[in-house]
Short mmCIF file of C-alpha atoms and ligand atoms in Angstrom, two decimals:
data_model
loop_
_atom_site.label_atom_id
_atom_site.label_comp_id
_atom_site.label_asym_id
_atom_site.label_seq_id
_atom_site.Cartn_x
_atom_site.Cartn_y
_atom_site.Cartn_z
CA MET A 1 0.00 0.00 0.00
CA ASN A 2 1.32 3.47 -0.82
CA THR A 3 0.60 6.21 1.68
CA ARG A 4 1.36 8.80 -0.98
CA SER A 5 -1.68 7.82 -3.00
CA GLN A 6 -3.91 6.67 -0.15
CA ARG A 7 -6.81 8.86 0.84
CA LEU A 8 -5.76 11.14 3.69
CA ILE A 9 -7.95 11.71 6.74
CA VAL A 10 -6.62 14.54 8.90
CA VAL A 11 -7.88 14.76 12.47
CA SER A 12 -7.23 17.74 14.73
CA ASN A 13 -8.86 19.32 17.74
CA ARG A 14 -10.33 22.12 15.59
CA LEU A 15 -11.43 22.18 11.97
CA PRO A 16 -9.15 24.51 9.99
CA PHE A 17 -11.78 27.24 9.84
CA ALA A 18 -12.66 30.37 11.77
CA LEU A 19 -16.36 30.38 12.51
CA GLY A 20 -18.49 33.30 13.65
CA ARG A 21 -22.06 34.63 13.60
CA GLN A 22 -22.75 37.55 11.30
CA GLY A 23 -24.98 40.50 12.13
CA ASP A 24 -28.02 38.73 10.62
CA GLY A 25 -27.39 35.59 12.75
CA THR A 26 -26.09 33.39 9.91
CA TRP A 27 -22.70 31.67 10.17
CA LYS A 28 -19.63 33.06 8.47
CA ILE A 29 -16.83 30.57 7.85
CA ARG A 30 -13.33 31.70 6.88
CA PRO A 31 -10.76 29.09 5.83
CA GLY A 32 -7.65 28.83 8.04
CA SER A 33 -4.43 30.22 6.62
CA GLY A 34 -1.73 28.57 8.77
CA GLY A 35 1.21 26.76 7.18
CA LEU A 36 -0.08 23.29 8.06
CA VAL A 37 -3.47 23.89 6.41
CA THR A 38 -1.90 25.39 3.30
CA ALA A 39 0.61 22.56 2.97
CA LEU A 40 -1.98 19.81 3.44
CA LEU A 41 -4.43 21.40 1.02
CA PRO A 42 -3.04 19.92 -2.24
CA LEU A 43 -2.85 16.45 -0.68
CA LEU A 44 -6.40 16.64 0.60
CA ARG A 45 -7.73 17.92 -2.70
CA ASP A 46 -5.80 15.47 -4.91
CA ARG A 47 -6.70 12.45 -2.86
CA GLY A 48 -10.29 13.42 -2.03
CA GLY A 49 -9.36 13.75 1.63
CA THR A 50 -11.28 14.63 4.75
CA TRP A 51 -10.56 16.87 7.77
CA ILE A 52 -12.24 15.94 11.03
CA GLY A 53 -12.42 18.25 14.06
CA TRP A 54 -14.53 20.36 16.40
CA PRO A 55 -16.07 23.28 14.48
CA GLY A 56 -15.36 25.70 17.34
CA THR A 57 -18.90 26.07 18.60
CA SER A 58 -21.19 23.97 20.76
CA GLU A 59 -24.26 25.30 18.97
CA GLY A 60 -25.44 22.77 16.42
CA GLY A 61 -28.33 22.87 14.04
CA GLY A 62 -29.39 23.15 10.48
CA ASP A 63 -27.78 26.43 9.53
CA LEU A 64 -24.36 25.28 10.86
CA ASP A 65 -24.58 22.07 8.80
CA ALA A 66 -25.44 24.14 5.75
CA ALA A 67 -22.49 26.50 6.39
CA LEU A 68 -20.12 23.50 6.75
CA ALA A 69 -21.49 21.95 3.55
CA GLN A 70 -20.78 25.22 1.74
CA ALA A 71 -17.27 25.36 3.29
CA THR A 72 -16.64 21.76 2.14
CA HIS A 73 -17.67 22.72 -1.36
CA ASP A 74 -15.36 25.76 -1.37
CA ALA A 75 -12.40 23.91 0.23
CA GLY A 76 -12.35 21.02 -2.24
CA TYR A 77 -12.14 18.39 0.50
CA ALA A 78 -14.64 17.12 3.06
CA LEU A 79 -15.06 18.70 6.49
CA LYS A 80 -16.61 16.46 9.15
CA PRO A 81 -17.50 18.07 12.47
CA VAL A 82 -17.24 16.42 15.89
CA ALA A 83 -20.07 17.78 18.05
CA LEU A 84 -19.03 18.66 21.60
CA THR A 85 -21.13 20.07 24.44
CA SER A 86 -19.81 23.12 26.30
CA GLU A 87 -19.11 20.91 29.35
CA GLU A 88 -17.05 18.57 27.18
CA VAL A 89 -15.12 21.49 25.75
CA HIS A 90 -14.45 22.71 29.27
CA ASN A 91 -13.19 19.40 30.69
CA PHE A 92 -11.48 18.07 27.55
CA TYR A 93 -9.97 21.19 25.98
CA LEU A 94 -9.46 23.65 28.81
CA GLY A 95 -9.22 20.86 31.40
CA PHE A 96 -7.27 17.75 30.43
CA SER A 97 -5.53 19.19 27.38
CA ASN A 98 -4.57 22.61 28.68
CA GLU A 99 -4.48 22.24 32.48
CA ILE A 100 -2.77 18.83 32.51
CA VAL A 101 -1.01 17.78 29.32
CA TRP A 102 0.13 21.26 28.24
CA PRO A 103 1.91 22.21 31.50
CA LEU A 104 3.17 18.65 32.18
CA PHE A 105 4.67 18.16 28.72
CA HIS A 106 6.32 21.61 28.99
CA ASP A 107 8.04 20.52 32.25
CA MET A 108 5.76 22.69 34.41
CA HIS A 109 4.04 20.04 36.48
CA SER A 110 3.39 22.41 39.39
CA LEU A 111 0.81 24.14 37.16
CA CYS A 112 -1.13 20.90 36.52
CA ASN A 113 -4.66 20.43 37.79
CA PHE A 114 -4.99 16.62 37.87
CA ARG A 115 -8.79 16.39 38.17
CA PRO A 116 -10.17 12.89 37.55
CA GLU A 117 -13.24 14.19 35.69
CA TYR A 118 -10.90 15.82 33.15
CA TRP A 119 -9.43 12.39 32.35
CA ARG A 120 -12.86 10.75 32.00
CA THR A 121 -14.05 13.48 29.64
CA TYR A 122 -10.79 13.24 27.66
CA LEU A 123 -11.49 9.55 27.03
CA ASN A 124 -15.14 10.18 26.11
CA VAL A 125 -14.28 13.00 23.75
CA ASN A 126 -11.45 11.03 22.08
CA ARG A 127 -14.07 8.29 21.56
CA LYS A 128 -16.32 10.84 19.84
CA TYR A 129 -13.52 11.80 17.46
CA ALA A 130 -12.85 8.11 16.80
CA ASP A 131 -16.54 7.52 16.02
CA VAL A 132 -16.47 10.25 13.36
CA VAL A 133 -13.20 8.90 11.93
CA ALA A 134 -14.57 5.34 11.84
CA ALA A 135 -17.73 6.51 10.05
CA ASN A 136 -15.70 8.36 7.43
CA SER A 137 -12.74 6.06 6.72
CA ASN A 138 -11.89 2.55 5.59
CA ALA A 139 -8.93 0.13 5.78
CA ARG A 140 -7.25 1.69 2.74
CA ASP A 141 -7.04 5.20 4.22
CA PHE A 142 -4.18 6.87 6.05
CA VAL A 143 -5.47 8.65 9.14
CA TRP A 144 -3.20 11.42 10.45
CA VAL A 145 -4.11 12.61 13.95
CA HIS A 146 -2.60 15.84 15.28
CA ASP A 147 -1.52 16.80 18.75
CA TYR A 148 -1.92 16.28 22.43
CA HIS A 149 -5.68 16.66 22.55
CA LEU A 150 -6.13 13.38 20.68
CA MET A 151 -3.59 10.86 22.01
CA HIS A 152 -6.32 8.26 22.65
CA VAL A 153 -7.95 8.27 19.23
CA ALA A 154 -5.98 5.27 17.88
CA SER A 155 -6.88 3.04 20.80
CA GLU A 156 -10.56 3.98 20.42
CA LEU A 157 -10.36 3.29 16.69
CA ARG A 158 -8.77 -0.14 17.27
CA ARG A 159 -11.59 -0.90 19.71
CA LEU A 160 -14.06 -0.03 16.95
CA GLY A 161 -12.20 -2.48 14.65
CA SER A 162 -10.61 0.11 12.35
CA ARG A 163 -7.85 -1.32 10.16
CA ALA A 164 -6.74 1.98 8.61
CA ARG A 165 -3.08 2.98 9.05
CA LEU A 166 -2.90 5.49 11.87
CA GLY A 167 -0.30 8.24 12.20
CA PHE A 168 0.12 10.77 15.01
CA PHE A 169 2.18 13.94 15.28
CA LEU A 170 2.89 15.62 18.61
CA HIS A 171 3.34 19.37 18.10
CA ILE A 172 4.48 19.99 21.69
CA PRO A 173 7.48 18.47 23.52
CA PHE A 174 7.39 14.95 25.00
CA PRO A 175 8.58 15.17 28.62
CA PRO A 176 11.41 13.22 30.27
CA LEU A 177 10.49 10.03 32.20
CA ASP A 178 10.71 11.67 35.65
CA ILE A 179 8.10 14.24 34.63
CA PHE A 180 5.88 11.89 32.61
CA VAL A 181 5.48 9.46 35.53
CA LYS A 182 3.77 12.20 37.55
CA LEU A 183 0.72 11.80 35.32
CA PRO A 184 -1.84 9.72 37.22
CA TRP A 185 -2.88 8.09 33.93
CA ARG A 186 0.67 7.48 32.58
CA PHE A 187 0.18 3.77 31.76
CA PRO A 188 -3.07 3.97 29.77
CA LEU A 189 -1.88 7.12 27.97
CA LEU A 190 1.44 5.60 26.90
CA ARG A 191 -0.21 2.37 25.80
CA ALA A 192 -2.80 4.36 23.84
CA LEU A 193 0.00 6.10 21.94
CA LEU A 194 1.49 2.71 21.11
CA GLU A 195 -1.72 1.81 19.24
CA TYR A 196 -0.69 4.16 16.43
CA ASP A 197 1.40 2.83 13.51
CA MET A 198 3.58 5.92 13.20
CA ILE A 199 4.40 8.68 15.70
CA GLY A 200 6.22 11.91 14.85
CA PHE A 201 8.00 14.13 17.36
CA GLN A 202 9.50 17.58 16.79
CA THR A 203 13.05 16.76 17.94
CA LEU A 204 15.41 13.93 18.79
CA ARG A 205 15.19 15.02 22.40
CA ASP A 206 11.41 14.39 22.43
CA ARG A 207 11.93 11.06 20.74
CA ARG A 208 14.56 10.11 23.29
CA ASN A 209 12.19 11.01 26.16
CA PHE A 210 9.42 8.90 24.63
CA LEU A 211 11.80 5.99 24.12
CA GLN A 212 12.91 6.16 27.74
CA CYS A 213 9.27 6.11 28.92
CA VAL A 214 8.42 3.16 26.67
CA ARG A 215 11.49 1.17 27.76
CA THR A 216 10.80 1.79 31.44
CA LEU A 217 7.02 1.56 31.61
CA VAL A 218 6.18 -1.02 28.94
CA LYS A 219 8.05 -4.18 29.85
CA GLU A 220 7.19 -6.16 26.71
CA ALA A 221 8.39 -3.38 24.33
CA ARG A 222 11.21 -4.34 21.93
CA VAL A 223 12.96 -1.45 20.18
CA ARG A 224 14.99 -1.61 16.97
CA GLY A 225 16.74 0.82 14.63
CA SER A 226 19.44 3.41 15.08
CA GLY A 227 18.57 6.23 12.68
CA GLN A 228 16.00 8.99 12.58
CA VAL A 229 13.10 6.55 12.66
CA LEU A 230 12.98 3.72 15.21
CA ALA A 231 10.43 0.94 15.65
CA VAL A 232 9.01 -0.61 18.77
CA ASP A 233 7.22 -3.93 18.85
CA VAL A 234 4.58 -4.39 21.54
CA ASN A 235 2.83 -7.76 21.53
CA GLY A 236 3.17 -8.13 17.76
CA HIS A 237 2.15 -4.56 16.88
CA GLU A 238 4.90 -2.42 15.35
CA VAL A 239 4.92 1.33 15.99
CA ARG A 240 7.45 3.53 14.24
CA PHE A 241 8.56 6.79 15.75
CA GLY A 242 10.94 9.49 14.68
CA SER A 243 11.75 13.17 14.80
CA PHE A 244 10.30 15.42 12.10
CA PRO A 245 10.87 19.13 12.85
CA ILE A 246 7.82 21.02 11.61
CA SER A 247 8.42 24.05 9.43
CA ILE A 248 6.82 26.82 7.40
CA ASP A 249 5.98 27.51 3.76
CA TYR A 250 9.31 29.30 3.31
CA ASN A 251 8.74 30.48 -0.27
CA ALA A 252 5.33 31.92 0.59
CA PHE A 253 6.87 33.95 3.45
CA VAL A 254 9.64 35.27 1.19
CA ARG A 255 7.10 36.15 -1.51
CA ASN A 256 4.62 37.81 0.82
CA ALA A 257 7.27 39.75 2.73
CA SER A 258 8.15 41.59 -0.49
CA GLN A 259 4.55 42.57 -1.35
CA PRO A 260 4.06 46.36 -1.67
CA GLU A 261 1.43 46.28 1.11
CA VAL A 262 4.06 44.94 3.50
CA THR A 263 6.98 47.07 2.35
CA GLY A 264 4.76 50.16 2.67
CA LYS A 265 4.09 49.31 6.32
CA VAL A 266 7.77 48.61 6.90
CA ALA A 267 8.64 52.09 5.65
CA GLU A 268 5.98 53.58 7.97
CA LEU A 269 7.34 51.72 11.01
CA LYS A 270 10.92 52.74 10.23
CA ALA A 271 9.86 56.37 9.92
CA LEU A 272 8.01 56.22 13.25
CA LEU A 273 10.93 54.56 15.06
CA PRO A 274 14.06 56.00 13.41
CA ASN A 275 17.77 55.72 14.31
CA ARG A 276 17.57 52.60 16.38
CA GLN A 277 17.53 48.83 16.17
CA LEU A 278 14.18 47.16 16.69
CA VAL A 279 13.98 44.00 18.75
CA LEU A 280 10.87 41.88 18.21
CA GLY A 281 9.03 39.38 20.40
CA VAL A 282 5.88 37.68 19.02
CA ASP A 283 4.10 35.12 21.17
CA ARG A 284 0.73 33.70 22.07
CA LEU A 285 -0.13 34.67 25.63
CA ASP A 286 1.33 31.61 27.35
CA TYR A 287 3.47 30.93 30.42
CA THR A 288 5.70 28.61 28.36
CA LYS A 289 6.83 31.49 26.14
CA GLY A 290 8.99 33.11 28.84
CA ILE A 291 7.71 36.67 28.26
CA PRO A 292 8.30 38.02 31.83
CA ASP A 293 11.88 36.63 31.92
CA ARG A 294 12.52 38.20 28.52
CA LEU A 295 11.27 41.60 29.75
CA GLU A 296 13.53 41.28 32.80
CA ALA A 297 16.44 40.51 30.48
CA PHE A 298 15.65 43.59 28.41
CA ARG A 299 15.56 45.70 31.60
CA ASN A 300 18.87 44.16 32.69
CA ALA A 301 20.43 44.98 29.31
CA LEU A 302 19.30 48.62 29.61
CA GLN A 303 20.74 48.77 33.14
CA ARG A 304 24.13 47.29 32.29
CA TYR A 305 24.63 48.63 28.75
CA PRO A 306 23.82 52.37 28.63
CA ASP A 307 24.94 52.45 24.97
CA LEU A 308 21.58 50.82 24.20
CA HIS A 309 19.59 53.79 25.51
CA GLU A 310 17.61 55.51 22.78
CA ARG A 311 19.23 53.21 20.22
CA ILE A 312 17.08 50.13 20.80
CA THR A 313 13.32 49.52 21.10
CA LEU A 314 11.55 46.28 21.95
CA ILE A 315 8.24 45.60 20.21
CA GLN A 316 6.51 42.85 22.16
CA VAL A 317 3.42 41.44 20.42
CA VAL A 318 1.22 39.18 22.56
CA VAL A 319 -1.64 37.31 20.91
CA PRO A 320 -4.62 36.68 23.25
CA SER A 321 -4.99 32.96 24.01
CA ARG A 322 -6.85 30.66 26.45
CA VAL A 323 -8.03 33.64 28.47
CA ASP A 324 -10.63 31.43 30.21
CA ILE A 325 -7.83 29.75 32.19
CA PRO A 326 -7.00 31.86 35.31
CA GLN A 327 -3.20 31.42 34.96
CA TYR A 328 -3.32 33.10 31.55
CA HIS A 329 -5.18 36.07 32.93
CA GLU A 330 -2.61 36.44 35.74
CA LEU A 331 0.21 36.24 33.21
CA LYS A 332 -1.30 39.10 31.21
CA THR A 333 -1.45 41.29 34.31
CA HIS A 334 2.17 40.37 35.17
CA ILE A 335 3.41 41.26 31.67
CA GLU A 336 1.57 44.58 31.67
CA ARG A 337 2.97 45.49 35.09
CA LEU A 338 6.53 44.74 33.93
CA VAL A 339 6.14 46.74 30.70
CA GLY A 340 4.80 49.68 32.75
CA GLU A 341 7.67 49.44 35.25
CA ILE A 342 10.41 49.26 32.62
CA ASN A 343 8.96 52.06 30.54
CA GLY A 344 8.52 54.10 33.74
CA GLN A 345 12.18 53.53 34.57
CA PHE A 346 13.74 54.41 31.19
CA THR A 347 11.34 56.46 29.04
CA ARG A 348 12.60 59.90 28.00
CA PRO A 349 9.47 62.12 28.01
CA GLY A 350 8.71 63.32 24.50
CA GLY A 351 11.26 60.88 23.10
CA TRP A 352 12.37 57.28 23.53
CA VAL A 353 9.96 54.64 24.88
CA PRO A 354 11.95 51.39 25.33
CA ILE A 355 9.04 48.90 25.00
CA HIS A 356 6.08 49.06 22.62
CA TYR A 357 3.54 46.51 23.79
CA VAL A 358 0.86 45.18 21.39
CA TYR A 359 -1.84 42.89 22.83
CA ARG A 360 -4.03 41.67 19.96
CA SER A 361 -4.12 39.24 17.08
CA LEU A 362 -2.39 40.84 14.12
CA ALA A 363 -3.43 40.85 10.49
CA ARG A 364 -0.98 38.82 8.39
CA VAL A 365 0.35 41.92 6.66
CA ASP A 366 1.15 43.60 10.00
CA LEU A 367 2.91 40.49 11.30
CA LEU A 368 5.06 40.35 8.16
CA ALA A 369 5.83 44.07 8.46
CA TYR A 370 7.07 43.57 12.04
CA TYR A 371 9.21 40.60 10.92
CA GLN A 372 10.68 42.73 8.14
CA THR A 373 11.30 45.83 10.23
CA ALA A 374 13.03 44.23 13.21
CA GLN A 375 16.80 43.69 13.21
CA ILE A 376 16.76 41.32 16.18
CA ALA A 377 14.18 38.69 17.20
CA LEU A 378 13.93 37.55 20.80
CA VAL A 379 12.45 34.05 20.81
CA THR A 380 13.02 32.84 24.34
CA PRO A 381 10.40 30.25 25.39
CA LEU A 382 11.05 28.32 28.60
CA LYS A 383 10.04 25.29 26.57
CA ASP A 384 8.53 24.98 23.07
CA GLY A 385 7.79 22.08 20.73
CA MET A 386 9.35 23.89 17.75
CA ASN A 387 8.48 27.64 17.55
CA LEU A 388 7.52 28.77 14.10
CA VAL A 389 7.98 32.47 14.86
CA ALA A 390 11.77 31.86 14.82
CA LYS A 391 11.57 30.31 11.34
CA GLU A 392 9.13 32.92 10.00
CA PHE A 393 11.42 35.76 11.17
CA CYS A 394 14.42 34.19 9.37
CA ALA A 395 12.41 33.62 6.17
CA CYS A 396 11.38 37.31 6.18
CA SER A 397 14.97 38.50 6.74
CA ILE A 398 15.41 38.92 3.00
CA GLU A 399 18.47 41.18 3.36
CA GLU A 400 20.02 38.50 5.61
CA ASP A 401 21.31 41.07 8.09
CA CYS A 402 19.20 40.24 11.16
CA VAL A 403 19.98 38.32 14.34
CA LEU A 404 17.90 35.59 15.96
CA ILE A 405 18.27 35.16 19.73
CA LEU A 406 16.81 31.74 20.45
CA SER A 407 16.09 29.71 23.57
CA GLU A 408 18.00 26.44 23.93
CA PHE A 409 14.68 24.91 24.96
CA ALA A 410 12.78 25.67 21.75
CA GLY A 411 12.68 22.68 19.40
CA ALA A 412 13.96 25.02 16.67
CA ALA A 413 17.31 25.28 18.51
CA ALA A 414 18.39 21.83 17.30
CA GLN A 415 18.11 22.99 13.69
CA LEU A 416 19.17 26.63 14.03
CA GLN A 417 21.95 26.33 16.62
CA ARG A 418 24.69 27.17 14.11
CA GLY A 419 23.13 30.50 13.16
CA ALA A 420 21.20 31.76 16.19
CA LEU A 421 22.56 33.20 19.42
CA LEU A 422 21.40 30.47 21.79
CA VAL A 423 20.36 31.51 25.30
CA ASN A 424 19.11 29.88 28.47
CA PRO A 425 15.74 31.63 28.98
CA TYR A 426 16.10 31.40 32.78
CA ASP A 427 19.43 33.25 32.67
CA ILE A 428 18.48 36.95 32.79
CA GLU A 429 22.03 38.29 32.54
CA GLY A 430 22.95 35.79 29.83
CA MET A 431 19.97 36.97 27.74
CA ALA A 432 20.85 40.62 28.40
CA ASP A 433 24.40 39.93 27.17
CA ALA A 434 22.98 38.25 24.06
CA ILE A 435 20.83 41.34 23.34
CA HIS A 436 23.93 43.51 23.51
CA HIS A 437 25.96 41.00 21.49
CA ALA A 438 23.27 41.05 18.78
CA PHE A 439 23.14 44.86 18.88
CA VAL A 440 26.86 45.23 18.18
CA MET A 441 27.25 42.24 15.85
CA PRO A 442 28.91 43.27 12.57
CA THR A 443 26.91 42.84 9.36
CA LYS A 444 29.30 40.22 8.01
CA GLU A 445 28.71 37.89 10.95
CA ARG A 446 24.96 38.56 10.89
CA THR A 447 24.81 37.59 7.23
CA ALA A 448 26.85 34.41 7.66
CA ARG A 449 24.63 33.26 10.52
CA MET A 450 21.33 34.22 8.86
CA ARG A 451 22.30 32.62 5.56
CA ARG A 452 22.96 29.30 7.32
CA MET A 453 19.57 29.36 9.06
CA ARG A 454 17.66 30.38 5.96
CA ARG A 455 19.23 27.64 3.88
CA SER A 456 18.20 25.02 6.42
CA ILE A 457 14.62 26.38 6.68
CA ARG A 458 14.34 26.58 2.88
CA GLU A 459 15.53 22.99 2.39
CA GLN A 460 13.36 21.59 5.17
CA ASP A 461 10.12 23.46 4.71
CA ILE A 462 6.57 22.36 5.52
CA PHE A 463 6.29 20.32 2.31
CA TRP A 464 9.49 18.42 3.22
CA TRP A 465 8.01 17.81 6.68
CA ILE A 466 4.77 16.28 5.35
CA ASP A 467 6.60 14.20 2.80
CA SER A 468 9.17 12.81 5.23
CA PHE A 469 6.51 11.87 7.81
CA LEU A 470 4.37 10.07 5.24
CA ARG A 471 7.41 8.35 3.67
CA ALA A 472 8.57 7.08 7.05
CA ALA A 473 5.10 5.65 7.68
CA ILE A 474 5.39 3.35 4.66
CA ALA A 475 9.13 2.80 4.15
CA LYS A 476 10.10 -0.86 3.87
CA ASP A 477 13.50 -0.27 5.39
CA LEU A 478 14.09 2.09 8.32
CA SER A 479 17.73 2.48 7.33
CA ASP A 480 16.45 4.77 4.56
CA PHE A 481 16.16 7.33 7.38
CA PRO A 482 19.65 7.97 8.75
CA LEU A 483 20.16 10.62 11.39
CA PRO A 484 20.56 13.91 9.46
CA GLU A 485 24.05 15.38 9.91
CA ASP A 486 22.54 18.73 10.88
CA TYR A 487 20.84 17.31 13.90
CA VAL A 488 23.78 15.43 15.35
CA PRO A 489 24.17 17.59 18.39
CA ARG A 490 27.33 18.65 20.11
CA ASP A 491 26.26 18.52 23.70
CA GLU A 492 26.01 15.59 26.08
CA TRP A 493 22.26 15.24 26.41
CA LEU A 494 21.85 14.52 22.76
CA ARG A 495 25.03 12.56 22.13
CA ASP A 496 23.47 9.31 23.29
CA GLU A 497 21.05 9.61 20.35
CA VAL A 498 23.73 8.34 17.99
CA ILE A 499 24.61 5.29 20.06
CA PRO A 500 22.94 2.29 18.36
CA LEU A 501 19.92 1.19 20.39
P1 ADQ B 601 2.30 27.73 19.14
O1 ADQ B 601 2.54 27.51 20.59
O2 ADQ B 601 1.08 28.50 18.81
O3 ADQ B 601 2.31 26.36 18.31
P2 ADQ B 601 4.39 28.84 17.27
O4 ADQ B 601 5.09 27.66 16.72
O5 ADQ B 601 5.31 29.98 17.52
O6 ADQ B 601 3.64 28.54 18.63
O7 ADQ B 601 3.28 29.27 16.24
C1 ADQ B 601 2.58 30.47 16.38
C2 ADQ B 601 1.93 30.82 15.04
O8 ADQ B 601 0.99 31.87 15.25
C3 ADQ B 601 2.94 31.32 14.03
O9 ADQ B 601 2.73 30.67 12.80
C4 ADQ B 601 2.66 32.81 13.90
O10 ADQ B 601 2.79 33.33 12.60
C5 ADQ B 601 1.22 32.92 14.32
N1 ADQ B 601 1.08 34.23 15.00
C6 ADQ B 601 1.88 34.70 15.95
N2 ADQ B 601 1.50 35.92 16.33
C7 ADQ B 601 0.44 36.23 15.60
C8 ADQ B 601 -0.39 37.37 15.58
N3 ADQ B 601 -0.20 38.41 16.37
N4 ADQ B 601 -1.41 37.36 14.73
C9 ADQ B 601 -1.61 36.30 13.93
N5 ADQ B 601 -0.85 35.19 13.94
C10 ADQ B 601 0.16 35.15 14.76
C11 ADQ B 601 2.38 24.96 18.65
C12 ADQ B 601 3.59 24.54 19.49
C13 ADQ B 601 4.86 25.01 18.82
C14 ADQ B 601 4.94 24.43 17.41
C15 ADQ B 601 3.65 24.69 16.64
C16 ADQ B 601 3.63 23.92 15.32
O11 ADQ B 601 3.49 25.09 20.81
O12 ADQ B 601 6.00 24.61 19.56
O13 ADQ B 601 6.01 25.03 16.73
O14 ADQ B 601 2.51 24.27 17.39
O15 ADQ B 601 3.88 22.56 15.51
#
């Protein structure tokens, strides 16, 4: 069977559409525009594929079905909704997914809220997704499930007798054994993952963590392989797993960044903020993104390096996210207090304001204009599966004279370590030094570093990512997937990845 010509069924928490009521009460559906949706589009259209997910509202009814039917017609592939009640959304999405798995898998177990009803709803909701998949697929299809909300879908599908090939990609990190075992439901969750045929992780580090959990917690597991893709046999069922760093549609970013609409905005921004270097931070409102530590580092840089005064400005864009969870609301207040304090400390009345803070979702053209205007990007998550902002900033650095300051704990660091200034996001002074280092870095060094990163992002774009995941799912021989030279890391924690297993 050839996965490349099989029908593709994509399953994700949400359908790739933005849904809202219009003034007259009818639904308005706008197609999603993220890199993953765009990259999967040709595959879904060519193969007559299907996308299954929650439509983003608990209201059902005739007019929603009609709107989805119209959206299916316009998209060129089928959209199948999973109906969830508002209580299910609360316990499954906000609860188990975002108050348990999200903090735990980002090494922040003290933020977890291990409520048993969250787990029960997670199982029930995963069953609902599996029911819709089962009703819309057959044994010849390739089902590709995305992310931490849906780790139990394969086991529910097997229970329903599905014989389709089942793939799973985890967009967030997989935690080390010592953290994973804190999960009260660690055994059923790990065994549920092992019901898939193919599992993709962002980095070798995530894959290593998963392997360690499987070896320790699943006694009958037998692992083989030594390259990028390994296989584990559990009671006669083979699961493959490997690292596949997700990426962006590089060429589209380069193209769009040079559109007159964008370059016009770039000129406006440069005129408004002249004679200085702009430092950019762009993040969803999330405690994993390290925004307060970054602001402290910026303050520290201004305190220790007076040559930065009036010659540097930080633009920090924060996109509202998960505001129904109390911790996110507290984080927003904390960020706003810090911005106020730092600006209060350094602003020159009538002149320089060190931090420009933007709290809203940006239009694409504005985001691209910020990417194009900034000379330095500060991407300093405490932990991140990959971080696409880092890659998008590099793609938009068309002049190749910008600097990326990147957290060691972003998945992107494995790929971009030879071009970025890597920092420990908990090290305030280290980050402040990196800001100053970036500020004074000569153009020649900037260009050499940026060129290296852009080449890697161009060669391994989102289309490469999809293709390599699907190829690994069907390859006859795992030795076709050697460890890529680029990813062979220099430091200790990754060196054991190249020791044959
Ligand atoms: P996120 O945690 O959301 O993704 P990230 O990878 O940085 O983090 O992606 C954010 C996306 O949102 C980017 O594509 C960016 O362009 C877009 N965006 C940012 N600011 C915006 C704004 N103001 N307005 C509109 N769009 C904006 C999760 C994981 C990551 C992993 C991705 C993909 O947490 O680690 O890289 O999935 O697998």
